[in-house]
PDB file of C-alpha atoms and ligand atoms in Angstrom:
ATOM      1  CA  MET X   1      -5.588  -8.632  15.106  1.00 95.00           C
ATOM      2  CA  ARG X   2      -3.355  -5.732  14.246  1.00 97.00           C
ATOM      3  CA  ILE X   3      -3.679  -5.162  10.487  1.00 98.00           C
ATOM      4  CA  VAL X   4      -1.771  -2.891   8.110  1.00 98.00           C
ATOM      5  CA  VAL X   5      -3.531  -2.178   4.810  1.00 98.00           C
ATOM      6  CA  SER X   6      -1.602  -0.576   1.975  1.00 98.00           C
ATOM      7  CA  ILE X   7      -3.877   0.907  -0.686  1.00 97.00           C
ATOM      8  CA  GLY X   8      -2.260   1.988  -3.962  1.00 94.00           C
ATOM      9  CA  GLY X   9      -3.042   5.556  -4.975  1.00 92.00           C
ATOM     10  CA  SER X  10      -3.881   4.142  -8.405  1.00 92.00           C
ATOM     11  CA  VAL X  11      -6.875   2.297  -6.949  1.00 94.00           C
ATOM     12  CA  LEU X  12      -8.018   4.736  -4.252  1.00 95.00           C
ATOM     13  CA  THR X  13      -7.749   8.120  -5.885  1.00 91.00           C
ATOM     14  CA  SER X  14      -7.142   7.499  -9.599  1.00 85.00           C
ATOM     15  CA  ASP X  15     -10.224   9.479 -10.650  1.00 89.00           C
ATOM     16  CA  LEU X  16     -10.713  11.439  -7.377  1.00 93.00           C
ATOM     17  CA  ASP X  17     -14.238  10.029  -7.229  1.00 95.00           C
ATOM     18  CA  PRO X  18     -15.702  10.737  -3.761  1.00 96.00           C
ATOM     19  CA  GLU X  19     -18.033   7.732  -3.948  1.00 96.00           C
ATOM     20  CA  ARG X  20     -15.116   5.460  -4.626  1.00 96.00           C
ATOM     21  CA  ILE X  21     -13.073   6.831  -1.737  1.00 97.00           C
ATOM     22  CA  GLN X  22     -16.142   6.460   0.510  1.00 97.00           C
ATOM     23  CA  LYS X  23     -16.375   2.780  -0.376  1.00 97.00           C
ATOM     24  CA  TYR X  24     -12.801   2.178   0.710  1.00 98.00           C
ATOM     25  CA  ALA X  25     -13.546   4.079   3.924  1.00 98.00           C
ATOM     26  CA  GLU X  26     -16.545   1.770   4.570  1.00 98.00           C
ATOM     27  CA  SER X  27     -14.382  -1.347   4.012  1.00 98.00           C
ATOM     28  CA  ILE X  28     -11.722  -0.027   6.354  1.00 98.00           C
ATOM     29  CA  GLU X  29     -14.342   0.901   8.984  1.00 98.00           C
ATOM     30  CA  GLN X  30     -15.782  -2.581   8.698  1.00 97.00           C
ATOM     31  CA  ILE X  31     -12.483  -4.300   9.545  1.00 98.00           C
ATOM     32  CA  ALA X  32     -11.703  -1.672  12.227  1.00 98.00           C
ATOM     33  CA  LYS X  33     -14.747  -2.896  14.210  1.00 97.00           C
ATOM     34  CA  ASP X  34     -12.818  -6.005  15.176  1.00 96.00           C
ATOM     35  CA  HIS X  35      -9.190  -5.084  14.574  1.00 97.00           C
ATOM     36  CA  THR X  36      -6.595  -2.336  15.064  1.00 98.00           C
ATOM     37  CA  VAL X  37      -6.097  -0.952  11.627  1.00 98.00           C
ATOM     38  CA  TYR X  38      -3.374   1.157  10.015  1.00 98.00           C
ATOM     39  CA  VAL X  39      -3.775   2.321   6.399  1.00 98.00           C
ATOM     40  CA  ILE X  40      -0.977   3.420   4.094  1.00 98.00           C
ATOM     41  CA  VAL X  41      -2.076   5.342   1.007  1.00 98.00           C
ATOM     42  CA  GLY X  42      -0.076   5.612  -2.235  1.00 96.00           C
ATOM     43  CA  GLY X  43       0.398   8.519  -4.604  1.00 95.00           C
ATOM     44  CA  GLY X  44      -1.323   7.316  -7.732  1.00 94.00           C
ATOM     45  CA  ARG X  45      -1.666   9.336 -10.888  1.00 93.00           C
ATOM     46  CA  SER X  46      -1.448  12.772  -9.259  1.00 94.00           C
ATOM     47  CA  ALA X  47       1.910  11.878  -7.697  1.00 95.00           C
ATOM     48  CA  ARG X  48       3.194  10.639 -11.059  1.00 94.00           C
ATOM     49  CA  GLU X  49       2.063  13.827 -12.813  1.00 95.00           C
ATOM     50  CA  TYR X  50       3.636  16.158 -10.256  1.00 96.00           C
ATOM     51  CA  ILE X  51       6.861  14.129 -10.302  1.00 95.00           C
ATOM     52  CA  GLU X  52       7.021  14.241 -14.107  1.00 95.00           C
ATOM     53  CA  THR X  53       6.600  18.005 -14.079  1.00 97.00           C
ATOM     54  CA  ALA X  54       9.221  18.471 -11.368  1.00 96.00           C
ATOM     55  CA  ARG X  55      11.636  16.235 -13.271  1.00 95.00           C
ATOM     56  CA  ALA X  56      11.073  18.241 -16.462  1.00 96.00           C
ATOM     57  CA  LEU X  57      11.931  21.333 -14.424  1.00 97.00           C
ATOM     58  CA  GLY X  58      15.209  19.748 -13.398  1.00 96.00           C
ATOM     59  CA  ALA X  59      14.440  18.296  -9.948  1.00 96.00           C
ATOM     60  CA  ASN X  60      16.622  15.377  -8.903  1.00 96.00           C
ATOM     61  CA  HIS X  61      15.162  12.029  -7.756  1.00 94.00           C
ATOM     62  CA  ALA X  62      15.223  12.923  -4.037  1.00 95.00           C
ATOM     63  CA  LYS X  63      13.329  16.159  -4.638  1.00 96.00           C
ATOM     64  CA  CYS X  64      10.816  14.362  -6.872  1.00 95.00           C
ATOM     65  CA  ASP X  65      10.397  11.747  -4.119  1.00 96.00           C
ATOM     66  CA  ILE X  66       9.517  14.480  -1.615  1.00 97.00           C
ATOM     67  CA  ILE X  67       6.844  15.772  -3.992  1.00 97.00           C
ATOM     68  CA  GLY X  68       5.601  12.182  -4.285  1.00 96.00           C
ATOM     69  CA  ILE X  69       5.438  11.875  -0.482  1.00 97.00           C
ATOM     70  CA  ASP X  70       3.407  15.113  -0.282  1.00 98.00           C
ATOM     71  CA  MET X  71       0.942  13.671  -2.774  1.00 97.00           C
ATOM     72  CA  THR X  72       0.591  10.432  -0.785  1.00 97.00           C
ATOM     73  CA  ARG X  73      -0.236  12.539   2.282  1.00 98.00           C
ATOM     74  CA  ILE X  74      -2.826  14.498   0.389  1.00 97.00           C
ATOM     75  CA  ASN X  75      -4.427  11.223  -0.680  1.00 97.00           C
ATOM     76  CA  ALA X  76      -4.223  10.047   2.936  1.00 98.00           C
ATOM     77  CA  ARG X  77      -6.089  13.196   3.928  1.00 98.00           C
ATOM     78  CA  LEU X  78      -8.917  12.337   1.502  1.00 98.00           C
ATOM     79  CA  LEU X  79      -9.329   8.964   3.164  1.00 98.00           C
ATOM     80  CA  ILE X  80      -9.172  10.571   6.620  1.00 98.00           C
ATOM     81  CA  VAL X  81     -11.989  12.926   5.602  1.00 98.00           C
ATOM     82  CA  ALA X  82     -14.021   9.994   4.332  1.00 98.00           C
ATOM     83  CA  LEU X  83     -13.479   8.089   7.597  1.00 98.00           C
ATOM     84  CA  GLY X  84     -14.620  11.058   9.678  1.00 98.00           C
ATOM     85  CA  SER X  85     -14.270  10.658  13.433  1.00 97.00           C
ATOM     86  CA  ARG X  86     -13.158   7.003  13.048  1.00 98.00           C
ATOM     87  CA  ALA X  87      -9.775   8.206  11.727  1.00 98.00           C
ATOM     88  CA  TYR X  88      -6.933   9.933  13.574  1.00 98.00           C
ATOM     89  CA  PRO X  89      -7.189  13.452  12.083  1.00 98.00           C
ATOM     90  CA  GLU X  90      -3.618  13.796  10.765  1.00 98.00           C
ATOM     91  CA  PRO X  91      -1.500  11.498   8.544  1.00 98.00           C
ATOM     92  CA  ALA X  92       1.258  10.001  10.731  1.00 98.00           C
ATOM     93  CA  THR X  93       4.748  11.183   9.670  1.00 98.00           C
ATOM     94  CA  SER X  94       6.773   8.529  11.524  1.00 98.00           C
ATOM     95  CA  TYR X  95       6.371   4.981  12.831  1.00 98.00           C
ATOM     96  CA  PRO X  96       6.325   6.064  16.496  1.00 98.00           C
ATOM     97  CA  GLU X  97       3.746   8.720  15.679  1.00 98.00           C
ATOM     98  CA  ALA X  98       1.562   6.064  14.024  1.00 98.00           C
ATOM     99  CA  THR X  99       1.807   3.874  17.138  1.00 97.00           C
ATOM    100  CA  GLU X 100       0.868   6.757  19.427  1.00 97.00           C
ATOM    101  CA  ALA X 101      -2.064   7.733  17.180  1.00 98.00           C
ATOM    102  CA  ALA X 102      -3.373   4.148  17.325  1.00 97.00           C
ATOM    103  CA  LEU X 103      -3.548   4.437  21.126  1.00 97.00           C
ATOM    104  CA  THR X 104      -6.542   6.754  20.628  1.00 97.00           C
ATOM    105  CA  GLY X 105      -8.438   3.765  19.220  1.00 97.00           C
ATOM    106  CA  GLN X 106      -8.809   5.542  15.908  1.00 98.00           C
ATOM    107  CA  ILE X 107      -7.790   4.285  12.479  1.00 98.00           C
ATOM    108  CA  VAL X 108      -4.322   5.576  11.599  1.00 98.00           C
ATOM    109  CA  VAL X 109      -3.853   6.711   7.995  1.00 98.00           C
ATOM    110  CA  MET X 110      -0.509   7.776   6.521  1.00 98.00           C
ATOM    111  CA  GLY X 111       1.326   8.212   3.232  1.00 98.00           C
ATOM    112  CA  GLY X 112       5.049   8.033   2.468  1.00 97.00           C
ATOM    113  CA  LEU X 113       7.924   8.893   4.795  1.00 98.00           C
ATOM    114  CA  ILE X 114      11.397   9.252   3.237  1.00 96.00           C
ATOM    115  CA  PRO X 115      12.859   9.501  -0.277  1.00 95.00           C
ATOM    116  CA  GLY X 116      14.232   6.450  -2.050  1.00 92.00           C
ATOM    117  CA  GLN X 117      11.313   4.065  -1.455  1.00 92.00           C
ATOM    118  CA  THR X 118       7.607   3.745  -2.049  1.00 94.00           C
ATOM    119  CA  THR X 119       4.627   3.292   0.277  1.00 96.00           C
ATOM    120  CA  ASP X 120       5.075  -0.521  -0.102  1.00 95.00           C
ATOM    121  CA  ALA X 121       8.163  -0.206   2.068  1.00 96.00           C
ATOM    122  CA  VAL X 122       6.389   2.093   4.528  1.00 98.00           C
ATOM    123  CA  SER X 123       3.614  -0.463   5.007  1.00 98.00           C
ATOM    124  CA  ALA X 124       6.086  -3.353   5.502  1.00 98.00           C
ATOM    125  CA  VAL X 125       8.213  -1.413   8.020  1.00 98.00           C
ATOM    126  CA  LEU X 126       5.091  -0.215   9.859  1.00 98.00           C
ATOM    127  CA  ALA X 127       3.796  -3.811   9.976  1.00 98.00           C
ATOM    128  CA  GLU X 128       7.117  -4.886  11.480  1.00 98.00           C
ATOM    129  CA  TYR X 129       7.200  -1.895  13.859  1.00 98.00           C
ATOM    130  CA  VAL X 130       3.767  -2.414  15.335  1.00 98.00           C
ATOM    131  CA  GLY X 131       4.038  -6.207  15.280  1.00 97.00           C
ATOM    132  CA  ALA X 132       1.133  -6.581  12.879  1.00 98.00           C
ATOM    133  CA  ASP X 133      -0.470  -9.989  12.351  1.00 98.00           C
ATOM    134  CA  LEU X 134      -1.316  -9.265   8.746  1.00 98.00           C
ATOM    135  CA  LEU X 135      -0.181  -6.980   5.934  1.00 98.00           C
ATOM    136  CA  ILE X 136      -2.606  -6.495   3.045  1.00 98.00           C
ATOM    137  CA  ASN X 137      -1.382  -4.899  -0.153  1.00 98.00           C
ATOM    138  CA  ALA X 138      -4.383  -3.721  -2.168  1.00 97.00           C
ATOM    139  CA  THR X 139      -3.041  -2.862  -5.578  1.00 94.00           C
ATOM    140  CA  SER X 140      -4.027  -2.587  -9.240  1.00 92.00           C
ATOM    141  CA  VAL X 141      -3.092  -6.167 -10.124  1.00 92.00           C
ATOM    142  CA  ASP X 142      -4.785  -9.205  -8.624  1.00 93.00           C
ATOM    143  CA  GLY X 143      -1.680 -10.773  -7.110  1.00 95.00           C
ATOM    144  CA  VAL X 144       2.009 -11.462  -7.661  1.00 95.00           C
ATOM    145  CA  TYR X 145       2.851 -12.883 -11.082  1.00 94.00           C
ATOM    146  CA  THR X 146       5.938 -14.744 -12.275  1.00 92.00           C
ATOM    147  CA  ALA X 147       6.704 -11.666 -14.439  1.00 89.00           C
ATOM    148  CA  ASP X 148       4.995  -8.332 -15.108  1.00 86.00           C
ATOM    149  CA  PRO X 149       1.559  -9.336 -16.517  1.00 87.00           C
ATOM    150  CA  ASN X 150       1.294  -5.980 -18.311  1.00 84.00           C
ATOM    151  CA  THR X 151       4.315  -6.727 -20.468  1.00 84.00           C
ATOM    152  CA  ASP X 152       4.705 -10.525 -20.426  1.00 86.00           C
ATOM    153  CA  TYR X 153       1.780 -12.655 -21.696  1.00 89.00           C
ATOM    154  CA  ASN X 154       3.376 -15.760 -20.222  1.00 91.00           C
ATOM    155  CA  ALA X 155       3.201 -14.373 -16.689  1.00 92.00           C
ATOM    156  CA  VAL X 156       1.286 -16.663 -14.318  1.00 94.00           C
ATOM    157  CA  LYS X 157      -0.287 -15.652 -10.965  1.00 95.00           C
ATOM    158  CA  ILE X 158       1.305 -17.256  -7.937  1.00 96.00           C
ATOM    159  CA  GLU X 159      -1.167 -18.346  -5.206  1.00 96.00           C
ATOM    160  CA  THR X 160       1.327 -18.898  -2.372  1.00 97.00           C
ATOM    161  CA  MET X 161       4.973 -18.045  -2.110  1.00 97.00           C
ATOM    162  CA  THR X 162       7.743 -17.577   0.442  1.00 97.00           C
ATOM    163  CA  PRO X 163       9.362 -14.150   1.054  1.00 97.00           C
ATOM    164  CA  ALA X 164      12.549 -15.466  -0.629  1.00 96.00           C
ATOM    165  CA  GLN X 165      10.551 -16.336  -3.764  1.00 96.00           C
ATOM    166  CA  LEU X 166       8.955 -12.858  -3.645  1.00 96.00           C
ATOM    167  CA  ILE X 167      12.402 -11.236  -3.623  1.00 96.00           C
ATOM    168  CA  ASP X 168      13.441 -13.344  -6.643  1.00 94.00           C
ATOM    169  CA  VAL X 169      10.320 -12.277  -8.588  1.00 93.00           C
ATOM    170  CA  VAL X 170      10.637  -8.590  -7.636  1.00 92.00           C
ATOM    171  CA  MET X 171      14.336  -8.484  -8.588  1.00 90.00           C
ATOM    172  CA  LYS X 172      13.620 -10.145 -11.932  1.00 87.00           C
ATOM    173  CA  ILE X 173      10.824  -7.659 -12.721  1.00 83.00           C
ATOM    174  CA  ASP X 174      12.897  -4.645 -11.598  1.00 74.00           C
ATOM    175  CA  LEU X 175      15.612  -5.524 -14.116  1.00 69.00           C
ATOM    176  CA  VAL X 176      13.228  -5.000 -17.021  1.00 69.00           C
ATOM    177  CA  ALA X 177      12.946  -1.292 -17.866  1.00 59.00           C
ATOM    178  CA  GLY X 178       9.443   0.112 -17.580  1.00 60.00           C
ATOM    179  CA  SER X 179       8.141  -2.891 -15.622  1.00 65.00           C
ATOM    180  CA  ASN X 180       5.931  -2.555 -12.636  1.00 76.00           C
ATOM    181  CA  SER X 181       6.663  -4.683  -9.613  1.00 82.00           C
ATOM    182  CA  PRO X 182       3.752  -5.496  -7.283  1.00 85.00           C
ATOM    183  CA  LEU X 183       5.904  -4.637  -4.263  1.00 91.00           C
ATOM    184  CA  ASP X 184       9.232  -2.775  -4.121  1.00 91.00           C
ATOM    185  CA  ILE X 185      12.383  -4.668  -3.263  1.00 93.00           C
ATOM    186  CA  LEU X 186      12.780  -2.984   0.130  1.00 94.00           C
ATOM    187  CA  ALA X 187       9.273  -4.056   1.092  1.00 96.00           C
ATOM    188  CA  ALA X 188      10.055  -7.623   0.019  1.00 96.00           C
ATOM    189  CA  LYS X 189      13.239  -7.617   2.147  1.00 97.00           C
ATOM    190  CA  ILE X 190      11.374  -6.343   5.199  1.00 97.00           C
ATOM    191  CA  ILE X 191       8.652  -8.952   4.712  1.00 97.00           C
ATOM    192  CA  GLN X 192      11.381 -11.554   4.627  1.00 97.00           C
ATOM    193  CA  ARG X 193      13.182 -10.359   7.747  1.00 97.00           C
ATOM    194  CA  CYS X 194      10.102 -10.015   9.935  1.00 96.00           C
ATOM    195  CA  GLY X 195       8.200 -12.930   8.425  1.00 96.00           C
ATOM    196  CA  ILE X 196       4.886 -11.113   8.492  1.00 97.00           C
ATOM    197  CA  LYS X 197       1.979 -12.846   6.719  1.00 97.00           C
ATOM    198  CA  THR X 198       1.270 -10.724   3.633  1.00 98.00           C
ATOM    199  CA  ILE X 199      -1.552 -10.915   1.124  1.00 98.00           C
ATOM    200  CA  VAL X 200      -1.430  -9.123  -2.242  1.00 97.00           C
ATOM    201  CA  ILE X 201      -4.969  -8.557  -3.495  1.00 97.00           C
ATOM    202  CA  ASP X 202      -6.801  -6.826  -6.302  1.00 96.00           C
ATOM    203  CA  GLY X 203      -7.478  -3.480  -4.639  1.00 96.00           C
ATOM    204  CA  ARG X 204      -9.678  -2.181  -7.451  1.00 95.00           C
ATOM    205  CA  ASP X 205     -12.661  -3.635  -5.580  1.00 96.00           C
ATOM    206  CA  PRO X 206     -12.718  -2.265  -2.017  1.00 96.00           C
ATOM    207  CA  ASN X 207     -14.729  -5.314  -0.831  1.00 96.00           C
ATOM    208  CA  ASN X 208     -11.635  -7.451  -1.421  1.00 97.00           C
ATOM    209  CA  ILE X 209     -10.085  -5.853   1.651  1.00 97.00           C
ATOM    210  CA  THR X 210     -12.822  -7.088   4.005  1.00 97.00           C
ATOM    211  CA  GLU X 211     -12.841 -10.434   2.235  1.00 97.00           C
ATOM    212  CA  ALA X 212      -9.081 -10.864   2.697  1.00 97.00           C
ATOM    213  CA  VAL X 213      -9.332 -10.122   6.410  1.00 97.00           C
ATOM    214  CA  ALA X 214     -12.051 -12.793   6.594  1.00 95.00           C
ATOM    215  CA  GLY X 215      -9.629 -15.241   5.016  1.00 92.00           C
ATOM    216  CA  ARG X 216     -11.161 -15.185   1.526  1.00 95.00           C
ATOM    217  CA  HIS X 217      -9.068 -13.866  -1.322  1.00 93.00           C
ATOM    218  CA  SER X 218      -7.924 -14.836  -4.794  1.00 93.00           C
ATOM    219  CA  GLY X 219      -4.615 -12.974  -4.652  1.00 96.00           C
ATOM    220  CA  THR X 220      -1.201 -14.110  -3.490  1.00 97.00           C
ATOM    221  CA  LEU X 221      -0.317 -15.226   0.031  1.00 97.00           C
ATOM    222  CA  ILE X 222       3.316 -14.616   1.051  1.00 97.00           C
ATOM    223  CA  SER X 223       4.183 -16.694   4.065  1.00 96.00           C
ATOM    224  CA  SER X 224       7.423 -18.276   5.331  1.00 89.00           C
TER     225      SER X 224
HETATM  226  P1  UTP F   1       3.807   5.278  -4.177  1.00 89.81           P
HETATM  227  O1  UTP F   1       4.054   4.417  -3.025  1.00 89.81           O
HETATM  228  O2  UTP F   1       2.397   5.558  -4.567  1.00 89.81           O
HETATM  229  O3  UTP F   1       4.678   4.751  -5.364  1.00 89.81           O
HETATM  230  O4  UTP F   1       4.502   6.663  -3.919  1.00 89.81           O
HETATM  231  P2  UTP F   1       4.294   4.069  -6.756  1.00 89.81           P
HETATM  232  O5  UTP F   1       5.149   2.879  -6.911  1.00 89.81           O
HETATM  233  O6  UTP F   1       4.330   5.101  -7.791  1.00 89.81           O
HETATM  234  O7  UTP F   1       2.781   3.657  -6.470  1.00 89.81           O
HETATM  235  P3  UTP F   1       1.824   2.548  -7.096  1.00 89.81           P
HETATM  236  O8  UTP F   1       2.087   1.300  -6.244  1.00 89.81           O
HETATM  237  O9  UTP F   1       2.156   2.384  -8.523  1.00 89.81           O
HETATM  238  O10 UTP F   1       0.419   3.112  -6.827  1.00 89.81           O
HETATM  239  C1  UTP F   1       4.519   7.688  -4.901  1.00 89.81           C
HETATM  240  C2  UTP F   1       5.911   8.264  -4.996  1.00 89.81           C
HETATM  241  O11 UTP F   1       6.244   8.955  -3.753  1.00 89.81           O
HETATM  242  C3  UTP F   1       7.617   8.818  -3.419  1.00 89.81           C
HETATM  243  C4  UTP F   1       8.227   8.014  -4.555  1.00 89.81           C
HETATM  244  O12 UTP F   1       8.728   8.944  -5.521  1.00 89.81           O
HETATM  245  C5  UTP F   1       7.036   7.259  -5.126  1.00 89.81           C
HETATM  246  O13 UTP F   1       7.210   6.896  -6.478  1.00 89.81           O
HETATM  247  N1  UTP F   1       7.745   8.147  -2.079  1.00 89.81           N
HETATM  248  C6  UTP F   1       6.665   7.510  -1.500  1.00 89.81           C
HETATM  249  C7  UTP F   1       8.937   8.229  -1.398  1.00 89.81           C
HETATM  250  O14 UTP F   1       9.901   8.773  -1.912  1.00 89.81           O
HETATM  251  N2  UTP F   1       9.025   7.679  -0.151  1.00 89.81           N
HETATM  252  C8  UTP F   1       7.973   7.053   0.443  1.00 89.81           C
HETATM  253  O15 UTP F   1       8.129   6.597   1.609  1.00 89.81           O
HETATM  254  C9  UTP F   1       6.775   6.968  -0.269  1.00 89.81           C
END
C-alpha cells in the first residue's frame, strides 16, 4: 500500500525528547517494510511560540505562516535524522518532489508547503497526489468528536463517518472561537473530493500508527 502518515508536531516534538522521536521513527520504519510511506510533520509548540512572537512584532498572518512552515520543516528534519538512511535526506518542498524522492525507495518526510493552511491539508493533498490507499492522521486527540472535546463535555467520539459528515463537524467546531478542529477544513474538503480512506488516531502513542496500518485502531474511520 501507499500510505501517508500525518504526525502532529504536538505529539512528535512537544518536549523535543529524542527517545520519543526515535519511537515514532521505529513505528514508521516498521510500516515502511511493507509499504511506501510518506510522513508529514506538524509544527507543534515551537511553531506556536515562534508565531506568537512574530505576531507580537507585527507580522501578518502570511508571514507568521511562513515561520510556521519553517518550524514544521525543522521538526521533519528531526524525524529524518532519527530514521537515518531509511529516510530521504531532505524534507520535500512540493508534491512532485515528494513523489520523486519516493522513487529512491526511502521514506519521504516533509512539513508544510504554503501559507493559509496547516499540515493536515498538505497530507490530504499529498495522499490525493500520490494516489495513496490510506491517510493516517496521528494527532493529540483519539479521534473525531461531535464537538471539541476540550471545551464541550457533551462531545462524543465518532467511530465511522463520511467525508461530508467530517466537513459538517469541522465547520461547526471552526465557528467556535478558540476551538481546535481535528483536521482543517481544506483537508476535509480534499478527503471528500478524492474519497481517500482516512483514519484519525491518538498519535500520542507511536504504536497506534503500526496498529492502524494493521487494521486495528480505536479512532475514527472516515470513508465514503
Ligand atoms: P501545523 O500543521 O502544525 O498546524 O502547522 P497546527 O494546526 O498548529 O498543528 P497541530 O495539528 O495543532 O499540531 C503549524 C503552522 O504552520 C503554518 C500555519 O501557520 C500552521 O498553524 N503552515 C503549516 C502553513 O502556513 N502552511 C502549511 O502548509 C503548513
